[in-house]
Amino acid sequence: MFSEAGVAQTGWDMTETASGGPFPEILAHEIFLNAVLASPSCPVFVAKDAPDDTDRRLRVIADVSCDPHSAYNPIQIYHDTTTFDAPVINVPGAGAPLSVIAIDHLPSLLPVEATEDYSAQLLPALMTLKNDEAGIWARARGAYDKALARL
């Protein structure tokens, strides 16, 4: 999106975050867009004390992943989601103003793109439905059988 708009950006992925966090480099940017799948191996990107950093340029965080209640939340400066009616949390701190957008269903703003992406991910699994002895359907059956055994 930023490339299409002609806005310079810094792309980060697993390679750039492999050393673990937090990452002070994030604080040197004005906007941070987080869209990672948080998991136990996900490092902290923005630490709790980031709002107090007086050298921080960071002013806006858009957390598309939006999982503030998870133990794996990589953005530790907020603890609740925002809404379409109140889309921003202003984070208190000694540094410059810092706002977080954390609408937990933000992708719904892009219904066509979300639908196309979801179907592109689902279709390959549906195409293997006849073969329930391997792959995703075997794993699903195993999970079902395990849950059923607990009843």
PDB file of N, CA and C in Angstrom, residues 14 42 50-51 54 74 82 97 102 104 109 111 124 129 134 140 142-143 148-149:
ATOM      1  N   MET A  14      10.730 -11.926   9.121  1.00  0.00           N
ATOM      2  CA  MET A  14      11.340 -12.835  10.089  1.00  0.00           C
ATOM      3  C   MET A  14      12.857 -12.677  10.158  1.00  0.00           C
ATOM      4  N   CYS A  42       7.432 -15.093  18.654  1.00  0.00           N
ATOM      5  CA  CYS A  42       7.416 -13.697  18.192  1.00  0.00           C
ATOM      6  C   CYS A  42       8.089 -12.799  19.227  1.00  0.00           C
ATOM      7  N   ALA A  50       8.542   2.263  25.869  1.00  0.00           N
ATOM      8  CA  ALA A  50       8.717   3.050  24.636  1.00  0.00           C
ATOM      9  C   ALA A  50       8.072   4.437  24.704  1.00  0.00           C
ATOM     10  N   PRO A  51       6.882   4.604  25.291  1.00  0.00           N
ATOM     11  CA  PRO A  51       6.280   5.949  25.327  1.00  0.00           C
ATOM     12  C   PRO A  51       7.117   6.979  26.101  1.00  0.00           C
ATOM     13  N   THR A  54      12.265   9.884  25.078  1.00  0.00           N
ATOM     14  CA  THR A  54      12.149  11.275  24.615  1.00  0.00           C
ATOM     15  C   THR A  54      12.750  11.487  23.229  1.00  0.00           C
ATOM     16  N   PRO A  74       3.285  -8.494  20.599  1.00  0.00           N
ATOM     17  CA  PRO A  74       4.603  -7.879  20.424  1.00  0.00           C
ATOM     18  C   PRO A  74       4.624  -6.373  20.652  1.00  0.00           C
ATOM     19  N   THR A  82      -9.415  -1.082  20.094  1.00  0.00           N
ATOM     20  CA  THR A  82     -10.173   0.117  19.774  1.00  0.00           C
ATOM     21  C   THR A  82     -11.351  -0.298  18.901  1.00  0.00           C
ATOM     22  N   PRO A  97       3.561  12.620  21.856  1.00  0.00           N
ATOM     23  CA  PRO A  97       2.304  11.866  21.773  1.00  0.00           C
ATOM     24  C   PRO A  97       2.473  10.587  20.955  1.00  0.00           C
ATOM     25  N   ALA A 102      -6.012  -0.084  17.064  1.00  0.00           N
ATOM     26  CA  ALA A 102      -6.035  -1.527  17.310  1.00  0.00           C
ATOM     27  C   ALA A 102      -7.454  -2.059  17.176  1.00  0.00           C
ATOM     28  N   ASP A 104      -9.800  -4.718  16.244  1.00  0.00           N
ATOM     29  CA  ASP A 104      -9.544  -6.148  16.076  1.00  0.00           C
ATOM     30  C   ASP A 104     -10.204  -6.768  14.852  1.00  0.00           C
ATOM     31  N   LEU A 109     -12.561  -3.885   6.817  1.00  0.00           N
ATOM     32  CA  LEU A 109     -12.673  -2.679   6.018  1.00  0.00           C
ATOM     33  C   LEU A 109     -12.384  -2.962   4.543  1.00  0.00           C
ATOM     34  N   PRO A 111     -13.442  -5.769   2.471  1.00  0.00           N
ATOM     35  CA  PRO A 111     -14.172  -7.033   2.306  1.00  0.00           C
ATOM     36  C   PRO A 111     -13.809  -7.815   1.048  1.00  0.00           C
ATOM     37  N   PRO A 124      -7.326 -24.521  -1.643  1.00  0.00           N
ATOM     38  CA  PRO A 124      -6.430 -25.683  -1.727  1.00  0.00           C
ATOM     39  C   PRO A 124      -6.781 -26.774  -0.713  1.00  0.00           C
ATOM     40  N   LEU A 129     -10.208 -32.504   0.107  1.00  0.00           N
ATOM     41  CA  LEU A 129     -11.203 -33.041   1.035  1.00  0.00           C
ATOM     42  C   LEU A 129     -11.443 -34.538   0.851  1.00  0.00           C
ATOM     43  N   ALA A 134      -4.606 -37.875   5.004  1.00  0.00           N
ATOM     44  CA  ALA A 134      -3.341 -37.143   5.068  1.00  0.00           C
ATOM     45  C   ALA A 134      -3.625 -35.641   5.118  1.00  0.00           C
ATOM     46  N   ALA A 140      -7.343 -32.518  11.177  1.00  0.00           N
ATOM     47  CA  ALA A 140      -8.650 -32.107  11.695  1.00  0.00           C
ATOM     48  C   ALA A 140      -9.369 -33.295  12.322  1.00  0.00           C
ATOM     49  N   GLY A 142      -7.990 -35.963  13.556  1.00  0.00           N
ATOM     50  CA  GLY A 142      -7.278 -36.292  14.798  1.00  0.00           C
ATOM     51  C   GLY A 142      -7.685 -35.377  15.942  1.00  0.00           C
ATOM     52  N   ALA A 143      -7.804 -34.094  15.667  1.00  0.00           N
ATOM     53  CA  ALA A 143      -8.238 -33.141  16.699  1.00  0.00           C
ATOM     54  C   ALA A 143      -9.665 -33.440  17.143  1.00  0.00           C
ATOM     55  N   LEU A 148     -13.404 -35.599  21.123  1.00  0.00           N
ATOM     56  CA  LEU A 148     -14.516 -36.520  21.373  1.00  0.00           C
ATOM     57  C   LEU A 148     -14.173 -37.498  22.504  1.00  0.00           C
ATOM     58  N   ALA A 149     -12.924 -37.945  22.543  1.00  0.00           N
ATOM     59  CA  ALA A 149     -12.491 -38.892  23.580  1.00  0.00           C
ATOM     60  C   ALA A 149     -12.537 -38.250  24.970  1.00  0.00           C
TER      61      ALA A 149
END
